[in-house]
Short mmCIF file of C-alpha atoms in Angstrom, two decimals:
data_model
loop_
_atom_site.label_atom_id
_atom_site.label_comp_id
_atom_site.label_asym_id
_atom_site.label_seq_id
_atom_site.Cartn_x
_atom_site.Cartn_y
_atom_site.Cartn_z
CA MET A 1 200.63 1.98 126.44
CA SER A 2 200.46 5.62 126.98
CA ARG A 3 199.68 6.58 130.69
CA LEU A 4 196.55 8.74 131.17
CA LYS A 5 197.48 12.32 132.97
CA ILE A 6 194.11 14.07 133.58
CA TYR A 7 193.59 17.90 135.74
CA ASN A 8 191.74 16.61 139.13
CA SER A 9 189.75 19.82 140.23
CA LEU A 10 189.70 17.87 143.57
CA SER A 11 193.28 18.28 144.39
CA ASN A 12 193.92 21.08 141.90
CA SER A 13 196.78 19.45 139.99
CA LEU A 14 197.34 17.48 136.76
CA GLU A 15 197.72 13.29 138.35
CA ASP A 16 198.28 9.83 136.96
CA PHE A 17 194.58 8.78 135.69
CA THR A 18 194.95 5.47 137.91
CA PRO A 19 191.26 3.54 137.97
CA ILE A 20 189.99 2.20 141.03
CA ASP A 21 189.54 -1.19 138.69
CA GLU A 22 191.15 -1.53 135.24
CA LYS A 23 188.57 -4.14 134.78
CA ASN A 24 185.74 -1.70 135.15
CA VAL A 25 186.83 1.91 134.71
CA ARG A 26 183.60 4.32 135.88
CA LEU A 27 182.92 7.54 134.06
CA TYR A 28 179.52 10.01 135.26
CA LEU A 29 178.58 13.00 133.40
CA CYS A 30 175.91 14.98 134.28
CA GLY A 31 173.47 14.99 131.82
CA PRO A 32 170.41 17.66 130.76
CA THR A 33 167.65 18.97 132.21
CA VAL A 34 165.29 18.35 129.67
CA TYR A 35 163.11 21.28 129.34
CA ALA A 36 164.24 22.93 126.58
CA SER A 37 166.47 22.80 123.37
CA PRO A 38 170.25 22.88 124.45
CA HIS A 39 172.55 25.56 122.86
CA ILE A 40 176.03 25.11 121.91
CA GLY A 41 177.72 25.27 124.98
CA ASN A 42 175.86 22.29 126.40
CA ALA A 43 176.99 20.05 123.57
CA ARG A 44 180.76 20.94 124.67
CA PRO A 45 180.77 18.38 127.62
CA LEU A 46 179.25 15.83 125.48
CA VAL A 47 181.53 16.24 123.18
CA VAL A 48 184.60 16.37 125.51
CA PHE A 49 184.02 13.47 127.68
CA ASP A 50 183.00 11.76 124.65
CA VAL A 51 186.64 11.64 123.18
CA LEU A 52 187.46 10.81 127.24
CA TYR A 53 185.38 7.96 126.76
CA ARG A 54 186.77 6.93 123.45
CA LEU A 55 190.44 7.20 124.94
CA LEU A 56 189.57 5.14 127.99
CA LYS A 57 188.37 2.22 125.84
CA ARG A 58 191.50 2.07 123.61
CA LEU A 59 193.69 2.12 127.40
CA TYR A 60 191.14 -0.43 129.00
CA ASN A 61 190.55 -2.64 126.23
CA SER A 62 186.99 -1.20 126.00
CA ASN A 63 186.60 -2.40 129.92
CA VAL A 64 184.64 1.24 130.67
CA THR A 65 181.01 2.03 132.03
CA TYR A 66 179.66 5.37 131.03
CA VAL A 67 176.58 7.00 132.48
CA ARG A 68 174.58 10.37 131.35
CA ASN A 69 172.01 10.88 133.21
CA ILE A 70 168.59 13.13 132.27
CA THR A 71 166.85 15.17 134.53
CA ASP A 72 163.37 15.43 133.90
CA VAL A 73 161.90 16.33 136.75
CA ASP A 74 162.47 19.56 137.62
CA ASP A 75 160.77 23.16 138.92
CA LYS A 76 161.76 24.58 135.21
CA ILE A 77 160.50 21.64 133.53
CA ASN A 78 157.16 22.04 134.99
CA THR A 79 156.81 25.85 134.50
CA LYS A 80 157.46 25.45 130.85
CA ALA A 81 155.30 22.60 130.44
CA LYS A 82 152.33 24.64 132.12
CA ALA A 83 153.19 27.58 129.80
CA ASN A 84 153.11 25.79 126.87
CA ASN A 85 149.54 23.74 127.87
CA ILE A 86 151.20 20.42 127.71
CA SER A 87 151.73 17.55 130.05
CA ILE A 88 155.46 17.12 131.44
CA GLY A 89 155.48 13.66 129.91
CA GLU A 90 154.94 15.50 126.32
CA LEU A 91 157.55 18.20 127.12
CA THR A 92 160.04 15.68 128.48
CA THR A 93 159.22 13.34 125.53
CA ALA A 94 160.00 15.97 122.64
CA VAL A 95 163.27 17.49 124.05
CA ILE A 96 164.71 14.03 125.02
CA ASP A 97 163.99 13.02 120.98
CA GLU A 98 165.77 15.92 120.04
CA PHE A 99 168.86 15.83 122.68
CA HIS A 100 169.17 11.77 121.00
CA LYS A 101 169.19 13.17 117.08
CA ASN A 102 171.74 15.94 118.16
CA LEU A 103 174.06 13.80 119.59
CA ARG A 104 173.98 11.28 116.74
CA LEU A 105 174.55 14.27 114.48
CA LEU A 106 177.47 15.04 116.53
CA ASN A 107 179.21 11.67 116.56
CA VAL A 108 178.87 11.21 120.07
CA LEU A 109 178.76 7.64 121.31
CA PRO A 110 175.63 5.83 123.02
CA VAL A 111 176.73 5.52 126.57
CA THR A 112 176.63 2.52 128.53
CA HIS A 113 173.70 3.46 131.08
CA GLU A 114 171.25 6.68 130.65
CA PRO A 115 168.97 6.61 133.63
CA ARG A 116 166.27 9.17 134.03
CA ALA A 117 164.98 10.67 137.63
CA THR A 118 162.01 9.75 137.68
CA ASN A 119 162.84 6.16 137.39
CA HIS A 120 164.89 6.41 140.42
CA ILE A 121 162.90 7.96 143.36
CA ALA A 122 163.43 4.79 145.69
CA GLU A 123 167.03 5.20 145.28
CA MET A 124 166.53 8.82 146.41
CA LEU A 125 164.90 8.14 149.37
CA GLU A 126 167.20 5.62 150.29
CA ILE A 127 169.68 7.92 150.44
CA ILE A 128 167.87 10.61 152.47
CA GLU A 129 166.93 8.35 155.00
CA LYS A 130 170.60 7.16 155.36
CA LEU A 131 171.78 10.91 155.64
CA ILE A 132 168.82 11.24 158.42
CA GLU A 133 169.76 8.61 160.24
CA ASN A 134 173.61 9.73 159.94
CA GLY A 135 172.73 13.10 161.12
CA PHE A 136 173.42 14.89 158.04
CA ALA A 137 169.96 15.53 157.12
CA TYR A 138 166.96 16.73 158.88
CA GLU A 139 162.84 17.15 158.33
CA ALA A 140 161.35 20.61 158.14
CA GLU A 141 157.71 21.65 157.33
CA GLY A 142 157.63 19.19 154.47
CA HIS A 143 160.99 19.34 153.37
CA VAL A 144 164.17 17.55 153.85
CA LEU A 145 167.41 19.84 154.20
CA PHE A 146 170.74 18.42 154.26
CA ARG A 147 172.85 20.03 157.14
CA VAL A 148 175.93 21.42 155.72
CA LYS A 149 178.00 22.83 158.64
CA LYS A 150 178.26 19.31 160.06
CA MET A 151 179.94 18.45 157.12
CA SER A 152 183.54 19.35 157.87
CA GLN A 153 184.72 18.68 153.97
CA TYR A 154 182.18 20.97 152.79
CA GLY A 155 183.84 23.38 150.38
CA MET A 156 186.83 20.76 149.37
CA LEU A 157 185.66 20.54 145.34
CA SER A 158 185.02 24.26 145.14
CA LYS A 159 187.88 25.50 147.49
CA ARG A 160 185.39 27.77 149.26
CA SER A 161 184.88 28.35 152.68
CA LEU A 162 181.42 28.24 154.21
CA ASP A 163 181.53 32.39 155.25
CA ASP A 164 182.54 32.86 151.75
CA MET A 165 179.52 31.10 150.28
CA ILE A 166 177.24 32.48 152.35
CA ALA A 167 178.77 36.62 151.70
CA GLY A 168 178.46 35.87 147.94
CA SER A 169 175.32 33.64 147.70
CA ARG A 170 171.39 33.75 146.33
CA VAL A 171 170.61 30.70 148.61
CA GLU A 172 166.86 30.86 149.74
CA VAL A 173 166.37 31.77 153.10
CA ALA A 174 163.97 30.36 154.48
CA ALA A 175 162.17 30.10 158.32
CA TYR A 176 162.32 26.16 158.46
CA LYS A 177 166.38 26.49 157.47
CA GLU A 178 168.46 25.70 160.62
CA ASP A 179 171.01 27.31 158.63
CA PRO A 180 170.88 29.69 155.33
CA MET A 181 173.28 27.24 153.91
CA ASP A 182 171.37 24.32 154.15
CA PHE A 183 170.20 22.41 150.35
CA VAL A 184 167.28 20.70 149.33
CA LEU A 185 166.91 16.76 149.32
CA TRP A 186 162.81 16.88 149.23
CA LYS A 187 160.06 19.58 148.60
CA PRO A 188 156.79 19.18 149.39
CA SER A 189 154.42 19.56 146.19
CA GLU A 190 153.49 22.84 145.85
CA ARG A 191 149.57 22.10 145.11
CA LEU A 192 147.42 18.89 146.02
CA PRO A 193 143.62 18.31 145.68
CA HIS A 194 142.35 18.19 149.26
CA ASN A 195 139.65 15.76 149.24
CA GLU A 196 139.46 12.45 151.43
CA ILE A 197 139.54 9.97 147.91
CA PHE A 198 142.61 11.41 146.82
CA PHE A 199 144.29 11.14 150.18
CA ALA A 200 142.82 7.27 150.85
CA ARG A 201 144.13 6.42 147.37
CA ALA A 202 147.72 7.97 148.20
CA ARG A 203 148.01 6.33 151.89
CA LYS A 204 147.23 3.14 149.90
CA ASN A 205 150.22 3.44 147.46
CA ALA A 206 152.36 4.89 150.27
CA ALA A 207 152.15 1.41 152.49
CA GLN A 208 152.41 -0.47 149.26
CA ASP A 209 155.52 1.49 147.39
CA ARG A 210 156.56 4.85 148.74
CA SER A 211 158.05 5.81 145.36
CA VAL A 212 154.86 5.62 143.63
CA LEU A 213 154.34 9.08 141.48
CA LEU A 214 150.50 10.49 142.39
CA VAL A 215 148.98 11.85 139.40
CA HIS A 216 146.72 14.71 140.56
CA GLU A 217 143.62 13.87 138.73
CA ASP A 218 140.03 14.73 139.75
CA PRO A 219 138.34 11.81 141.39
CA SER A 220 134.97 12.17 140.17
CA SER A 221 135.85 11.66 136.49
CA GLY A 222 135.50 8.17 137.20
CA SER A 223 139.09 7.36 135.71
CA ASP A 224 142.46 7.81 137.35
CA ASP A 225 144.24 9.81 134.70
CA ALA A 226 141.00 10.38 132.46
CA ASN A 227 141.66 14.28 133.21
CA CYS A 228 145.11 14.33 133.76
CA GLU A 229 146.73 15.44 130.65
CA LYS A 230 144.13 18.70 130.44
CA ASP A 231 144.49 19.19 134.66
CA PRO A 232 147.48 22.01 135.20
CA LEU A 233 147.90 20.29 138.80
CA CYS A 234 149.72 17.71 136.70
CA ASN A 235 152.29 19.78 136.33
CA ASP A 236 153.32 19.88 139.59
CA PRO A 237 154.28 16.11 139.95
CA ALA A 238 154.64 14.64 143.61
CA TRP A 239 155.66 10.75 144.94
CA SER A 240 154.50 9.49 148.23
CA SER A 241 157.03 9.42 151.03
CA LYS A 242 157.38 8.94 154.93
CA TYR A 243 158.14 12.52 154.78
CA GLY A 244 155.10 13.52 152.78
CA TYR A 245 154.54 13.65 149.19
CA GLY A 246 156.69 15.52 146.97
CA ARG A 247 159.59 15.35 144.74
CA PRO A 248 163.78 15.38 145.17
CA GLY A 249 166.05 18.30 144.66
CA TRP A 250 168.44 18.32 142.08
CA HIS A 251 171.58 17.50 143.86
CA ILE A 252 170.08 13.89 145.49
CA GLU A 253 169.48 12.91 141.97
CA CYS A 254 173.06 12.27 140.25
CA SER A 255 173.80 10.74 143.94
CA ALA A 256 171.25 8.27 143.44
CA MET A 257 171.71 7.30 139.70
CA SER A 258 175.62 6.97 139.96
CA ARG A 259 175.31 4.67 142.84
CA LYS A 260 172.77 2.43 141.36
CA TYR A 261 175.36 2.26 138.05
CA LEU A 262 178.60 3.02 139.06
CA GLY A 263 178.60 2.20 143.22
CA GLU A 264 179.42 4.31 146.03
CA GLN A 265 182.80 4.87 144.81
CA PHE A 266 183.99 5.21 141.06
CA ASP A 267 186.58 6.82 138.81
CA ILE A 268 185.76 9.69 137.16
CA HIS A 269 182.37 12.86 137.66
CA GLY A 270 182.40 15.02 134.68
CA GLY A 271 180.62 18.23 133.67
CA GLY A 272 181.18 22.14 133.03
CA GLN A 273 182.85 24.34 135.22
CA ASP A 274 179.37 25.85 136.13
CA LEU A 275 178.27 22.72 137.92
CA MET A 276 181.31 22.68 140.33
CA PHE A 277 179.47 24.89 142.94
CA PRO A 278 176.86 24.25 144.08
CA HIS A 279 176.12 21.13 142.47
CA HIS A 280 178.85 19.08 142.55
CA GLU A 281 179.96 20.48 145.87
CA ASN A 282 176.85 18.81 147.41
CA GLU A 283 176.50 15.55 145.61
CA LEU A 284 180.17 15.10 146.99
CA ALA A 285 178.79 15.82 150.56
CA GLN A 286 175.60 13.65 150.26
CA ASN A 287 177.88 10.79 149.42
CA PHE A 288 180.73 11.12 152.26
CA GLY A 289 177.37 11.85 154.67
CA ALA A 290 175.51 8.80 153.51
CA PHE A 291 178.50 6.37 152.93
CA GLY A 292 181.57 8.04 154.68
CA CYS A 293 183.65 7.51 151.43
CA LEU A 294 184.64 10.03 148.58
CA MET A 295 181.82 9.73 145.51
CA ALA A 296 184.58 10.20 142.81
CA LYS A 297 188.64 9.74 142.86
CA TYR A 298 188.67 12.46 139.75
CA TRP A 299 186.68 15.34 139.15
CA ILE A 300 187.01 16.92 135.83
CA HIS A 301 185.26 20.14 134.40
CA ASN A 302 185.42 21.41 131.31
CA GLY A 303 185.51 25.62 130.19
CA MET A 304 182.67 27.59 129.39
CA LEU A 305 181.99 28.76 126.03
CA LEU A 306 181.41 32.50 125.13
CA VAL A 307 180.00 33.94 121.46
CA ASP A 308 182.09 36.75 120.09
CA ASN A 309 183.70 37.03 123.52
CA GLN A 310 180.15 37.41 125.24
CA LYS A 311 178.59 35.06 127.59
CA MET A 312 175.40 33.77 126.14
CA SER A 313 172.20 35.28 127.62
CA LYS A 314 168.64 35.93 126.57
CA SER A 315 169.31 39.69 127.05
CA LEU A 316 172.03 40.03 124.17
CA GLY A 317 170.09 37.45 122.05
CA ASN A 318 173.21 35.71 121.24
CA ILE A 319 171.87 32.27 122.27
CA ILE A 320 172.60 30.01 119.67
CA SER A 321 170.49 26.96 119.33
CA LEU A 322 172.40 23.56 119.03
CA ASP A 323 169.22 22.35 116.81
CA ASP A 324 169.93 25.58 114.62
CA ILE A 325 173.28 25.03 114.25
CA LEU A 326 173.18 21.65 113.31
CA LYS A 327 170.54 22.20 110.79
CA LYS A 328 173.07 24.88 108.59
CA TYR A 329 176.53 22.89 109.53
CA ASP A 330 177.21 19.36 109.53
CA GLY A 331 177.38 17.86 112.79
CA GLU A 332 181.42 17.04 112.49
CA VAL A 333 182.02 20.60 112.01
CA ILE A 334 180.47 21.46 115.24
CA ARG A 335 182.39 18.81 116.98
CA TYR A 336 185.80 19.98 115.72
CA VAL A 337 185.00 23.29 116.93
CA LEU A 338 184.57 22.45 120.11
CA LEU A 339 187.41 20.35 120.28
CA SER A 340 189.79 22.99 118.30
CA ALA A 341 190.22 24.35 122.24
CA HIS A 342 191.75 22.94 125.19
CA TYR A 343 188.65 21.57 127.23
CA GLN A 344 189.99 23.41 130.52
CA LYS A 345 189.92 26.65 128.60
CA THR A 346 187.07 28.98 127.72
CA LEU A 347 185.97 28.61 123.86
CA ASN A 348 184.96 31.48 122.08
CA TRP A 349 182.65 30.79 119.35
CA THR A 350 182.81 32.81 116.46
CA ASP A 351 181.88 32.68 112.63
CA GLN A 352 185.66 32.30 111.69
CA ILE A 353 186.57 29.46 113.54
CA VAL A 354 183.58 27.76 112.20
CA THR A 355 184.76 28.43 108.68
CA GLN A 356 187.94 27.46 109.31
CA SER A 357 186.82 23.76 111.05
CA LEU A 358 184.86 23.46 108.15
CA GLN A 359 188.40 23.94 105.78
CA SER A 360 190.24 21.85 108.07
CA LEU A 361 187.72 18.76 107.76
CA ASN A 362 187.73 19.63 103.71
CA ARG A 363 191.39 19.24 104.17
CA LEU A 364 191.36 16.06 106.10
CA TYR A 365 188.36 14.19 103.86
CA GLY A 366 190.57 15.58 100.76
CA ALA A 367 193.74 13.44 101.97
CA LEU A 368 191.56 10.87 102.18
CA GLN A 369 190.13 10.98 98.95
CA ARG A 370 193.68 10.40 97.62
CA GLN A 371 192.63 6.61 98.38
CA ARG A 372 189.64 6.22 95.93
CA ASP A 373 191.12 3.52 94.02
CA VAL A 374 190.75 1.25 96.52
CA GLY A 375 187.31 2.39 97.76
CA PHE A 376 188.15 2.71 101.16
CA ALA A 377 187.23 6.19 101.44
CA ASN A 378 183.39 5.80 99.53
CA GLU A 379 182.78 3.31 102.21
CA LYS A 380 180.69 4.90 105.20
CA THR A 381 183.03 4.46 108.44
CA PRO A 382 181.28 2.75 111.18
CA VAL A 383 181.60 4.88 114.00
CA VAL A 384 183.04 2.06 116.13
CA GLN A 385 186.12 0.19 114.61
CA SER A 386 188.63 -2.21 115.63
CA LEU A 387 191.61 -0.33 117.50
CA ALA A 388 193.95 -3.06 116.31
CA HIS A 389 196.79 -1.20 114.77
CA ASN A 390 200.41 -2.50 113.73
CA GLU A 391 204.06 -1.96 114.58
CA GLU A 392 204.21 0.18 111.16
CA ASP A 393 201.61 2.53 112.75
CA ALA A 394 203.31 3.20 116.33
CA GLU A 395 205.08 6.35 115.83
CA SER A 396 201.73 8.05 114.40
CA GLU A 397 199.93 6.63 117.32
CA SER A 398 201.86 7.28 119.53
CA ASN A 399 201.94 10.93 118.51
CA ILE A 400 198.09 11.24 118.73
CA MET A 401 197.29 8.77 121.99
CA LEU A 402 200.05 10.82 123.65
CA ALA A 403 198.52 14.02 122.96
CA LEU A 404 194.96 12.66 124.14
CA CYS A 405 196.67 10.98 127.51
CA ALA A 406 198.41 14.58 128.22
CA ASN A 407 195.29 15.74 129.86
CA LEU A 408 192.75 15.44 127.03
CA ASN A 409 194.82 17.91 124.33
CA THR A 410 192.93 17.67 121.30
CA PRO A 411 193.97 20.94 119.71
CA LEU A 412 197.28 18.53 119.56
CA ALA A 413 195.12 15.42 118.71
CA LEU A 414 194.15 17.39 115.64
CA LYS A 415 197.30 18.96 114.55
CA CYS A 416 198.28 14.91 114.65
CA LEU A 417 195.86 14.19 112.12
CA HIS A 418 196.82 17.26 109.77
CA ASP A 419 200.40 16.09 110.28
CA ILE A 420 199.08 12.76 108.73
CA ALA A 421 196.91 14.74 105.94
CA ASP A 422 200.42 16.50 105.06
CA LYS A 423 202.23 13.23 104.17
CA ILE A 424 199.15 12.00 102.21
CA TYR A 425 199.47 15.28 100.19
CA LYS A 426 203.43 15.34 99.51
CA SER A 427 203.63 11.54 98.66
CA SER A 428 203.58 10.25 95.24
CA ASN A 429 203.42 6.43 96.14
CA GLN A 430 200.24 5.13 96.20
CA ASN A 431 200.86 2.29 98.38
CA GLU A 432 202.41 4.79 100.83
CA ILE A 433 199.27 6.97 100.30
CA ASN A 434 196.63 4.11 101.03
CA GLU A 435 198.48 3.26 104.53
CA LEU A 436 198.43 6.94 105.57
CA CYS A 437 194.73 7.12 104.81
CA ASN A 438 194.24 4.11 106.31
CA LEU A 439 196.15 5.33 109.63
CA LEU A 440 194.21 8.77 109.20
CA GLN A 441 191.02 7.05 109.00
CA MET A 442 191.86 4.71 111.98
CA GLU A 443 193.69 7.73 114.65
CA SER A 444 190.39 10.26 113.78
CA ASN A 445 188.11 7.15 115.48
CA VAL A 446 189.21 8.34 119.26
CA LEU A 447 188.32 12.01 118.38
CA GLY A 448 185.01 11.15 116.82
CA LEU A 449 186.18 12.86 113.08
CA LEU A 450 185.85 11.47 109.73
CA GLN A 451 183.68 9.16 110.08
CA LYS A 452 181.48 9.67 106.65
CA SER A 453 182.84 9.07 102.92
CA CYS A 454 184.51 11.69 101.14
CA ASP A 455 181.64 11.53 98.03
CA SER A 456 179.39 12.51 100.97
CA TRP A 457 180.68 14.89 102.49
CA PHE A 458 181.80 17.09 100.08
CA LYS A 459 178.10 16.73 98.38
CA ASN A 460 176.54 17.87 101.91
CA ASN A 461 179.80 20.79 102.52
CA LEU A 462 180.13 22.90 100.09
CA SER A 463 179.97 26.13 102.13
CA GLY A 464 181.87 29.05 100.67
CA SER A 465 181.05 27.61 97.06
CA GLY A 466 178.75 29.19 95.06
CA MET A 467 177.99 26.29 92.98
CA ASP A 468 175.85 23.17 93.13
CA GLU A 469 177.34 19.70 92.70
CA SER A 470 175.83 19.87 89.24
CA GLU A 471 177.40 22.70 88.14
CA ILE A 472 180.87 21.52 89.35
CA GLN A 473 180.29 18.13 87.59
CA GLN A 474 179.47 20.09 84.66
CA LEU A 475 182.36 22.46 84.60
CA ILE A 476 185.04 19.02 85.32
CA SER A 477 183.20 17.64 81.79
CA GLU A 478 183.93 20.63 80.22
CA ARG A 479 187.52 20.63 81.22
CA GLN A 480 187.75 17.09 80.49
CA GLU A 481 186.43 17.71 76.97
CA ALA A 482 188.98 20.61 76.68
CA LYS A 483 191.98 18.43 77.70
CA ALA A 484 191.33 15.96 74.97
CA GLN A 485 190.68 18.60 72.09
CA LYS A 486 193.96 19.93 73.42
CA ASN A 487 192.28 23.11 74.49
CA PHE A 488 194.73 23.78 78.00
CA LYS A 489 193.79 27.48 77.90
CA ARG A 490 190.32 26.84 78.37
CA ALA A 491 190.63 23.77 80.72
CA ASP A 492 192.76 26.33 82.92
CA GLU A 493 190.30 28.73 82.67
CA ILE A 494 188.12 25.98 84.16
CA ARG A 495 190.01 25.11 87.26
CA ALA A 496 190.92 28.75 87.96
CA LYS A 497 187.15 29.38 88.14
CA LEU A 498 186.29 26.43 90.07
CA LEU A 499 188.92 27.89 92.65
CA ASP A 500 187.33 31.02 92.41
CA ASN A 501 184.52 28.90 93.93
CA SER A 502 186.58 27.51 96.55
CA ILE A 503 186.62 24.21 94.50
CA GLN A 504 189.91 22.40 94.18
CA ILE A 505 190.35 19.54 91.61
CA GLU A 506 192.73 16.87 91.24
CA ASP A 507 193.32 14.42 88.15
CA THR A 508 194.06 11.06 89.15
CA LYS A 509 194.18 7.93 87.10
CA GLU A 510 190.28 7.10 87.95
CA GLY A 511 189.31 10.56 86.91
CA THR A 512 189.05 14.02 88.32
CA ILE A 513 188.12 14.44 91.82
CA TRP A 514 186.72 17.44 93.48
CA ARG A 515 186.61 19.28 97.11
CA SER A 516 185.39 22.26 98.79
CA ILE A 517 188.05 24.02 100.13
#
């Protein structure tokens, strides 16, 4: 079995991956804050860690627990809901539905658990209480804050000193903080109704369950939530706690959810490089302060994504919505682009790389199309297939597995797929072609590619061609008729015309097949 080596941001080195428990490899990825549609940069970690998940399932016989959270309580959510004059629930539900739709289009496998922050307030409060008991947190004016200077290991992930952090930070300097670097674990609700009925109900709820959500309502309405959807105060959610009515800080959410589903220590924590500080640094500190142990053994971070060598920003007007780009291109094209650069490196998104990725996939699907006589390539292949391979496949399999086990080298793994395709195109032996097509299909699964039938792929991916499918089929029929009449000049003219429109044809014993190039 191939041995996985992965770059650990905690040690700044390439390490052999040795799970804490081989019978339950545990992986956590920071998921989206659901206030707006994601952009293509947000899709990169989703695809990268999906490949890692698929690889771990191969290496450890599917004994993998993968958790990716959803942050559905955040100031940005509150602001966006208020601006759109809708409830928080309406906003988050719409964004989550779009998120799940996009995941399916990108061939991202379902995770084992997808916890939502709002369902884990009690777990967050439990950790906060432990941090206070251990002297790593304190209460101040309705807030609970983490005492950063008490944590001697603080900065071990981002490799920053406290002096450097303070000098280059934009942290809030508030009078209630003991130190400017202290960060929020719990914050008070900004606006609350001031009446005895509300607080009587709140006190009763708090006595029964300190994690009950308090809806900001009009008590005179006679209904607990009759006016909630229309009341702008509903967009400042609060939960009861011994520290007052409020809501959690961002960093404590992931600590609570990862602990519940993966334990106090697990194998891999992942995310983009932009999350290393302060988010992941603060998660690590919270875990040390509460439980005295390292949260995750391996910390893996993917590089950033640029658009035409520029950072995406509203001022430049170059933010590319994931939803919009998936309406223009097949999800596998986007996935191929995101895997075309090594995950640690910056990926530069250009129109050219999208076109190249489409052409590469056309070539791979075109290779599979040569197996049409056994019907394999015309049947939709499920996203998850048996991972069993015979001994004859071992050499080709090891090339792809070795590439992925070498710090998730997806560019090299893609090259390995094309090496198999080369052999298919060069072979004139149908049995060999069939075996290679089977291998290509099976090996592409670990990358989440070639998941469609060839007919479906070429029908929906004619970018670069000025023809629709009916025009192509009409010309193919005319060419067949010309050949039957021995009018080979006309047949060659039709082939040339198709090539001019990026359509390549191939004559097989089952008939003429075509592909976009």
